[in-house]
Coordinates of C-alpha atoms and ligand atoms in Angstrom, one line a residue:
M1 CA 6.2 28.9 -10.9
S2 CA 5.5 28.2 -14.5
I3 CA 3.4 25.1 -15.2
P4 CA 3.8 23.5 -18.6
K5 CA 0.7 22.6 -20.8
T6 CA 1.9 19.0 -21.4
Q7 CA 3.8 16.5 -19.4
K8 CA 5.1 12.9 -19.4
A9 CA 2.8 10.2 -18.1
V10 CA 2.2 6.4 -18.4
I11 CA -1.4 6.0 -19.6
F12 CA -3.4 3.0 -20.8
E13 CA -6.7 3.0 -22.8
T14 CA -7.9 -0.5 -22.0
N15 CA -7.4 -2.8 -19.0
G16 CA -4.4 -5.0 -19.9
G17 CA -3.7 -2.9 -23.0
P18 CA -0.5 -1.1 -23.9
L19 CA 1.1 1.0 -21.2
K20 CA 2.1 4.1 -23.2
Y21 CA 4.8 6.5 -22.0
A22 CA 3.4 9.6 -23.6
D23 CA 2.9 13.4 -23.5
I24 CA -0.5 14.3 -22.1
Q25 CA -2.2 17.5 -20.9
V26 CA -1.4 18.8 -17.4
P27 CA -4.7 18.6 -15.5
K28 CA -6.4 21.7 -14.1
P29 CA -7.2 21.5 -10.4
K30 CA -10.9 21.8 -9.5
A31 CA -12.0 24.3 -6.8
N32 CA -11.2 21.9 -4.0
E33 CA -8.0 20.4 -5.5
L34 CA -4.3 20.9 -5.3
L35 CA -2.1 20.6 -8.4
I36 CA 1.0 18.6 -7.3
N37 CA 4.2 18.3 -9.2
V38 CA 4.9 14.6 -8.5
K39 CA 8.6 13.9 -8.1
Y40 CA 8.4 10.3 -7.2
S41 CA 5.8 7.6 -7.1
G42 CA 5.8 4.2 -5.5
V43 CA 4.5 1.3 -7.5
C44 CA 2.0 -0.7 -5.6
H45 CA 0.6 -4.1 -6.5
T46 CA -2.8 -2.4 -6.6
D47 CA -1.6 -0.5 -9.7
L48 CA -1.0 -3.8 -11.4
H49 CA -4.6 -4.9 -10.4
A50 CA -5.9 -1.6 -11.8
W51 CA -4.1 -2.0 -15.1
K52 CA -5.3 -5.6 -15.5
G53 CA -8.8 -4.7 -14.4
D54 CA -9.1 -7.9 -12.3
W55 CA -11.2 -6.5 -9.4
P56 CA -15.0 -6.2 -9.4
L57 CA -14.8 -2.4 -9.6
A58 CA -14.3 -0.7 -12.9
T59 CA -11.4 1.7 -13.5
K60 CA -11.6 5.0 -15.3
L61 CA -10.4 4.7 -18.9
P62 CA -8.1 5.9 -20.2
L63 CA -6.2 5.9 -16.9
V64 CA -3.0 7.2 -15.4
G65 CA -2.3 4.8 -12.5
G66 CA -0.3 5.5 -9.3
H67 CA -1.3 6.4 -5.8
E68 CA 2.0 6.8 -3.8
G69 CA 2.9 10.1 -5.3
A70 CA 5.2 12.5 -3.4
G71 CA 5.7 16.0 -4.7
V72 CA 5.4 19.7 -4.4
V73 CA 2.2 21.9 -4.5
V74 CA 2.4 24.1 -7.6
G75 CA -1.3 25.2 -7.9
M76 CA -4.7 25.0 -6.2
G77 CA -8.4 25.7 -6.8
E78 CA -10.1 28.8 -5.3
N79 CA -11.7 27.0 -2.4
V80 CA -8.5 25.4 -1.0
V81 CA -7.4 26.6 2.4
G82 CA -4.5 25.6 4.6
W83 CA -2.0 24.8 1.8
E84 CA 0.7 27.0 0.2
I85 CA 2.6 26.8 -3.0
G86 CA 5.8 24.9 -2.3
D87 CA 4.4 22.7 0.4
Y88 CA 5.2 19.0 0.1
A89 CA 2.1 16.9 -0.5
G90 CA 1.3 13.3 -1.1
I91 CA -1.2 11.6 -3.4
K92 CA -2.8 8.7 -1.6
W93 CA -5.2 5.9 -2.8
L94 CA -8.1 7.8 -1.2
N95 CA -8.0 11.0 -3.4
G96 CA -11.3 12.3 -2.0
S97 CA -14.6 11.3 -0.4
C98 CA -18.1 12.9 0.1
L99 CA -17.3 14.0 3.7
S100 CA -21.0 13.8 4.6
C101 CA -22.1 10.2 4.7
E102 CA -22.2 8.0 7.8
F103 CA -18.7 6.6 7.2
C104 CA -17.0 10.0 6.4
N105 CA -18.7 11.5 9.5
T106 CA -17.1 8.8 11.7
S107 CA -13.7 9.2 10.1
N108 CA -14.0 6.1 8.0
E109 CA -13.6 7.9 4.7
S110 CA -12.1 5.0 2.9
N111 CA -15.4 3.2 3.3
C112 CA -17.3 6.0 1.6
A113 CA -19.4 4.7 -1.3
D114 CA -18.4 7.8 -3.3
A115 CA -14.7 7.5 -2.6
D116 CA -12.6 8.8 -5.5
L117 CA -9.5 6.7 -5.9
S118 CA -6.1 7.9 -7.2
G119 CA -4.8 5.7 -10.1
Y120 CA -8.2 4.0 -10.3
T121 CA -11.2 6.4 -10.7
H122 CA -9.0 9.6 -10.8
D123 CA -5.8 9.9 -12.8
G124 CA -3.0 9.2 -10.4
S125 CA 0.7 9.7 -9.7
F126 CA 2.3 8.1 -12.8
Q127 CA 2.5 11.6 -14.3
Q128 CA 4.5 14.7 -13.5
Y129 CA 1.5 16.8 -12.5
A130 CA -1.5 15.3 -10.7
T131 CA -4.6 16.7 -8.8
A132 CA -5.7 15.7 -5.4
D133 CA -8.5 16.8 -3.1
A134 CA -6.9 19.2 -0.6
V135 CA -8.7 17.7 2.4
Q136 CA -7.3 14.2 1.7
A137 CA -3.9 15.0 0.3
A138 CA -1.1 13.9 2.7
R139 CA 0.9 16.5 4.4
I140 CA 4.6 15.7 4.1
P141 CA 7.1 17.7 6.3
K142 CA 9.6 19.9 4.4
G143 CA 13.0 18.4 4.1
V144 CA 11.8 14.8 3.9
D145 CA 13.3 12.7 1.0
L146 CA 10.4 12.5 -1.5
A147 CA 11.6 9.2 -3.0
Q148 CA 11.9 7.6 0.4
V149 CA 8.5 8.8 1.7
A150 CA 6.5 7.7 -1.4
P151 CA 5.8 4.1 -0.3
I152 CA 4.4 5.4 3.1
L153 CA 1.5 7.0 1.2
C154 CA -0.2 3.7 0.5
A155 CA 1.9 0.8 1.8
G156 CA 2.9 2.5 5.0
I157 CA -0.6 3.9 5.9
T158 CA -2.2 0.6 5.0
V159 CA 0.0 -1.7 7.1
Y160 CA 0.0 0.7 10.0
K161 CA -3.8 0.7 10.0
A162 CA -3.9 -3.1 9.6
L163 CA -1.7 -3.5 12.6
K164 CA -4.0 -1.3 14.6
T165 CA -6.9 -3.4 13.4
A166 CA -5.2 -6.5 14.8
N167 CA -5.4 -4.9 18.2
L168 CA -2.3 -6.5 19.7
A169 CA -0.4 -5.8 22.9
A170 CA 3.4 -5.1 23.0
G171 CA 5.3 -8.4 23.2
Q172 CA 2.7 -10.4 21.2
W173 CA 3.5 -12.2 18.0
V174 CA 2.3 -10.9 14.6
A175 CA 2.8 -12.9 11.4
I176 CA 3.3 -11.0 8.2
S177 CA 2.3 -13.1 5.2
G178 CA 3.9 -11.6 2.1
A179 CA 6.6 -10.0 4.2
G180 CA 9.2 -9.5 1.4
G181 CA 7.0 -7.3 -0.8
G182 CA 6.1 -3.6 -0.7
L183 CA 3.5 -3.7 2.1
G184 CA 5.2 -6.6 3.9
S185 CA 8.6 -4.9 4.2
L186 CA 7.0 -1.9 5.9
A187 CA 4.6 -4.0 8.0
I188 CA 7.6 -5.7 9.6
Q189 CA 9.1 -2.3 10.6
Y190 CA 5.8 -0.7 11.9
A191 CA 5.2 -3.9 13.9
K192 CA 8.6 -3.7 15.5
A193 CA 8.1 0.0 16.2
M194 CA 4.8 -0.8 17.9
G195 CA 6.5 -3.4 20.1
Y196 CA 5.4 -6.7 18.6
R197 CA 7.4 -9.8 17.8
V198 CA 7.5 -10.4 14.0
L199 CA 7.4 -13.6 12.0
G200 CA 7.7 -13.1 8.3
I201 CA 6.4 -15.5 5.6
D202 CA 7.4 -15.3 1.9
G203 CA 9.2 -17.3 -0.7
G204 CA 12.9 -17.8 -1.4
E205 CA 16.2 -17.3 0.4
E206 CA 16.9 -13.8 -0.8
K207 CA 13.5 -12.6 0.6
G208 CA 14.3 -14.4 3.8
E209 CA 17.6 -12.5 4.3
F210 CA 15.8 -9.3 3.5
V211 CA 12.9 -9.9 5.9
K212 CA 15.3 -10.7 8.8
S213 CA 17.4 -7.7 8.0
L214 CA 14.2 -5.5 8.6
G215 CA 13.7 -7.0 12.1
A216 CA 11.7 -10.2 11.7
E217 CA 12.7 -12.7 14.4
Y218 CA 11.8 -15.7 12.2
Y219 CA 11.3 -16.4 8.5
V220 CA 9.1 -19.1 7.1
D221 CA 9.8 -19.9 3.4
F222 CA 6.5 -21.1 2.0
T223 CA 8.3 -22.7 -1.0
K224 CA 10.4 -24.9 1.3
S225 CA 8.5 -25.4 4.5
K226 CA 7.1 -29.0 4.9
D227 CA 4.1 -27.6 6.8
V228 CA 3.8 -23.8 7.0
A229 CA 1.0 -23.8 9.7
K230 CA 2.8 -26.3 11.9
E231 CA 6.1 -24.5 11.7
I232 CA 4.5 -21.1 12.6
I233 CA 2.5 -22.6 15.5
K234 CA 5.7 -24.2 16.9
V235 CA 7.9 -21.1 16.6
T236 CA 5.2 -18.8 18.2
N237 CA 4.3 -21.3 20.8
G238 CA 0.7 -21.7 19.9
G239 CA 0.3 -19.4 16.9
P240 CA 0.7 -15.6 16.3
H241 CA -1.8 -13.3 18.1
G242 CA -2.3 -11.5 14.8
V243 CA -1.7 -12.1 11.1
I244 CA -1.4 -9.4 8.5
N245 CA -2.2 -10.9 5.1
V246 CA -0.4 -8.8 2.5
S247 CA 0.4 -11.6 0.0
V248 CA -1.6 -11.9 -3.2
S249 CA -2.4 -15.6 -2.5
E250 CA -5.8 -17.0 -1.7
A251 CA -4.2 -20.2 -0.2
A252 CA -2.0 -18.2 2.1
I253 CA -4.9 -16.2 3.4
S254 CA -7.0 -19.2 4.2
Q255 CA -4.0 -20.9 5.8
S256 CA -3.6 -18.0 8.2
C257 CA -7.1 -18.8 9.7
Q258 CA -5.6 -22.1 10.7
Y259 CA -2.4 -21.1 12.4
V260 CA -3.6 -17.9 14.1
R261 CA -3.7 -18.3 17.9
S262 CA -6.9 -18.8 19.9
L263 CA -8.6 -15.4 20.3
G264 CA -6.3 -14.0 17.6
T265 CA -7.1 -11.7 14.7
V266 CA -6.6 -12.4 11.0
V267 CA -6.4 -9.2 9.1
L268 CA -7.2 -9.3 5.3
V269 CA -5.3 -6.7 3.3
G270 CA -4.0 -8.3 0.1
L271 CA -6.6 -8.5 -2.7
P272 CA -6.0 -11.5 -5.0
A273 CA -8.5 -11.3 -7.8
G274 CA -11.6 -13.4 -7.2
A275 CA -10.3 -14.9 -4.0
K276 CA -12.4 -16.2 -1.1
V277 CA -11.3 -16.7 2.5
T278 CA -12.0 -20.2 3.7
A279 CA -11.9 -20.9 7.4
P280 CA -13.2 -24.1 9.2
V281 CA -16.2 -23.1 11.2
F282 CA -15.6 -25.5 14.0
E283 CA -12.1 -24.4 14.8
S284 CA -12.9 -20.8 14.2
V285 CA -15.6 -21.0 16.8
V286 CA -13.7 -23.1 19.3
K287 CA -10.6 -20.8 19.0
S288 CA -12.8 -17.7 18.8
I289 CA -10.8 -16.1 16.1
S290 CA -11.6 -12.8 14.4
I291 CA -11.3 -12.2 10.6
R292 CA -11.3 -8.6 9.7
G293 CA -10.8 -6.6 6.5
S294 CA -8.6 -3.5 6.6
Y295 CA -8.6 -0.9 3.8
V296 CA -6.0 1.9 3.7
G297 CA -6.4 4.4 6.5
N298 CA -8.0 7.7 7.4
R299 CA -6.3 11.2 7.7
A300 CA -5.2 10.5 11.3
D301 CA -3.6 7.1 10.3
T302 CA -1.9 9.0 7.4
A303 CA -0.4 11.6 9.7
E304 CA 0.7 9.0 12.2
A305 CA 2.2 6.7 9.6
I306 CA 4.2 9.6 8.2
D307 CA 5.3 10.6 11.7
F308 CA 6.8 7.1 12.3
F309 CA 8.7 7.6 9.1
T310 CA 10.0 11.1 9.8
R311 CA 11.1 10.0 13.3
G312 CA 13.4 7.5 11.5
L313 CA 11.6 4.4 12.7
I314 CA 10.7 3.2 9.2
K315 CA 13.2 2.9 6.3
C316 CA 11.6 2.3 2.9
P317 CA 13.6 -0.3 1.0
I318 CA 13.3 1.3 -2.4
K319 CA 14.8 0.8 -5.8
I320 CA 14.5 3.9 -8.1
A321 CA 13.6 3.5 -11.8
G322 CA 12.4 5.9 -14.4
L323 CA 8.6 6.4 -15.0
S324 CA 9.2 5.1 -18.6
E325 CA 10.3 1.7 -17.1
L326 CA 6.9 1.0 -15.5
P327 CA 5.9 -1.9 -17.8
K328 CA 9.1 -3.7 -16.7
I329 CA 8.3 -3.2 -13.1
Y330 CA 4.8 -4.7 -13.6
E331 CA 6.4 -7.7 -15.2
L332 CA 8.7 -8.3 -12.2
M333 CA 5.9 -7.7 -9.8
E334 CA 3.7 -10.3 -11.5
Q335 CA 6.5 -12.8 -11.2
G336 CA 6.9 -12.0 -7.4
K337 CA 10.5 -10.9 -8.1
I338 CA 10.4 -7.5 -6.4
I339 CA 12.1 -7.2 -3.0
G340 CA 10.7 -4.2 -1.2
R341 CA 9.3 -1.4 -3.3
Y342 CA 10.0 0.2 -6.7
V343 CA 9.7 4.0 -6.8
V344 CA 9.6 5.8 -10.2
D345 CA 11.3 9.1 -10.9
T346 CA 8.8 11.1 -13.0
S347 CA 11.6 13.0 -14.8
K348 CA 12.9 9.9 -16.5
Ligands
8ID1 O1 -6.0 -1.2 1.7 C1 -5.7 -2.3 1.3 N1 -6.3 -3.4 1.8 C2 -4.5 -2.5 0.4 C3 -3.7 -1.4 0.2 C4 -2.6 -1.6 -0.7 C5 -2.4 -2.8 -1.3 C6 -4.3 -3.7 -0.3 N2 -3.3 -3.8 -1.1 C7 -3.1 -5.1 -1.8 C8 -2.6 -5.1 -3.2 O2 -3.6 -4.8 -4.1 C9 -2.0 -6.5 -3.3 O3 -3.1 -7.4 -3.6 O4 -2.1 -5.8 -1.1 C10 -1.5 -6.8 -1.9 C11 0.0 -6.7 -1.8 O5 0.5 -5.4 -2.3 P1 2.1 -5.2 -2.4 O6 2.8 -5.4 -1.1 O7 2.3 -3.9 -3.2 O8 2.5 -6.5 -3.4 P2 4.0 -7.1 -3.6 O9 5.1 -6.1 -3.4 O10 3.9 -7.8 -4.9 O11 4.1 -8.2 -2.4 C12 3.4 -9.4 -2.4 C13 4.3 -10.4 -1.7 O12 3.5 -11.6 -1.4 C14 4.3 -12.7 -1.5 C15 5.2 -12.3 -2.8 O13 6.3 -13.2 -2.9 C16 5.5 -10.9 -2.5 O14 6.7 -10.7 -1.8 N3 3.6 -13.9 -1.6 C17 2.8 -14.5 -2.6 I1 2.3 -13.6 -4.3 N4 2.3 -15.7 -2.3 C18 2.7 -15.9 -1.0 C19 2.5 -17.0 -0.1 N5 1.7 -18.0 -0.4 C20 3.5 -14.8 -0.6 N6 4.0 -14.8 0.7 C21 3.7 -15.8 1.5 N7 3.0 -16.9 1.2
ZN2 ZN1 -1.4 0.8 -2.9

């Protein structure tokens, strides 16, 4: 397999600065890394945060974003074992971790203080050739549609792990706040596959139709509802047992602490810049609610999330665009106009 010296990528030099569709060097894999020919990459709202630089964690600069890359292994460093040229591999948010700290040792690699993050501290999947730590790279079965599987590599893993974190029983209600977006559209389907009853919250009629088509029993339109919390409590007969917050809205997150059922769990996933979660102490105590953060997933969560997908239980609602169209996708995302997930084709 011949590997070119240069390739197409979308790169930026300053946070919020121009997103350049340019020719850059093909990276060389380190001893522990795979070189992956990225065919498709999902576009996550995190990529927008990384470009803007609105989180309290600095990005690498200049940076190639992207962390839902699906492709083919074309090279590897001398220490890599267990991978072959031609294997399908996925680039995830967690590119690599130290593998020796307290958190790595207990399979909580995403909480490693030295975690290396694709499209943030490590050039990501908005390029045709990207490197990934061979231990953390996702194993994608041969024959899988690489465009379809791409969103599983962040959105799928993240919502699957968040649903596990909510610790629900089959038949219980889960509310997905931000249900019409990339993470939300997958959360609805994982929740259904795990046996839960789903209530979706987002804005607008089109997102409502979409959310229901994916299996939500009920849709709350936050732009129209007279009282979101009241409506949710009524429909679920006392509030959902779990809430997965995947919106990018501080207000929606705090609101979820009010409508969650007694003994229920509010899971924080969406990361609006500078946001705080505000919950009334009295009601939180008397209702004995839990508020828990959830951050991507580990290697087992990855394998399980991909397995749900390959068994046909999850369909990624994707729109495919060219890599060169990334700035336009960010604009639509900023306006909340994307239904489901955009996936970029790195050859265009
Ligand atoms: O590991 C993690 N915790 C993790 C992993 C991946 C992504 C966290 N994230 C974060 C992203 O950084 C981002 O902050 O999750 C958030 C959502 O990512 P996304 O699903 O990729 O974003 P999107 O496709 O833009 O979807 C967001 C949805 O929220 C809706 C929007 O209409 C959109 O459909 N929304 C908003 I903004 N305000 C809302 C509100 N008040 C709302 N829905 C309900 N109520
Ligand atoms: Zn992501």
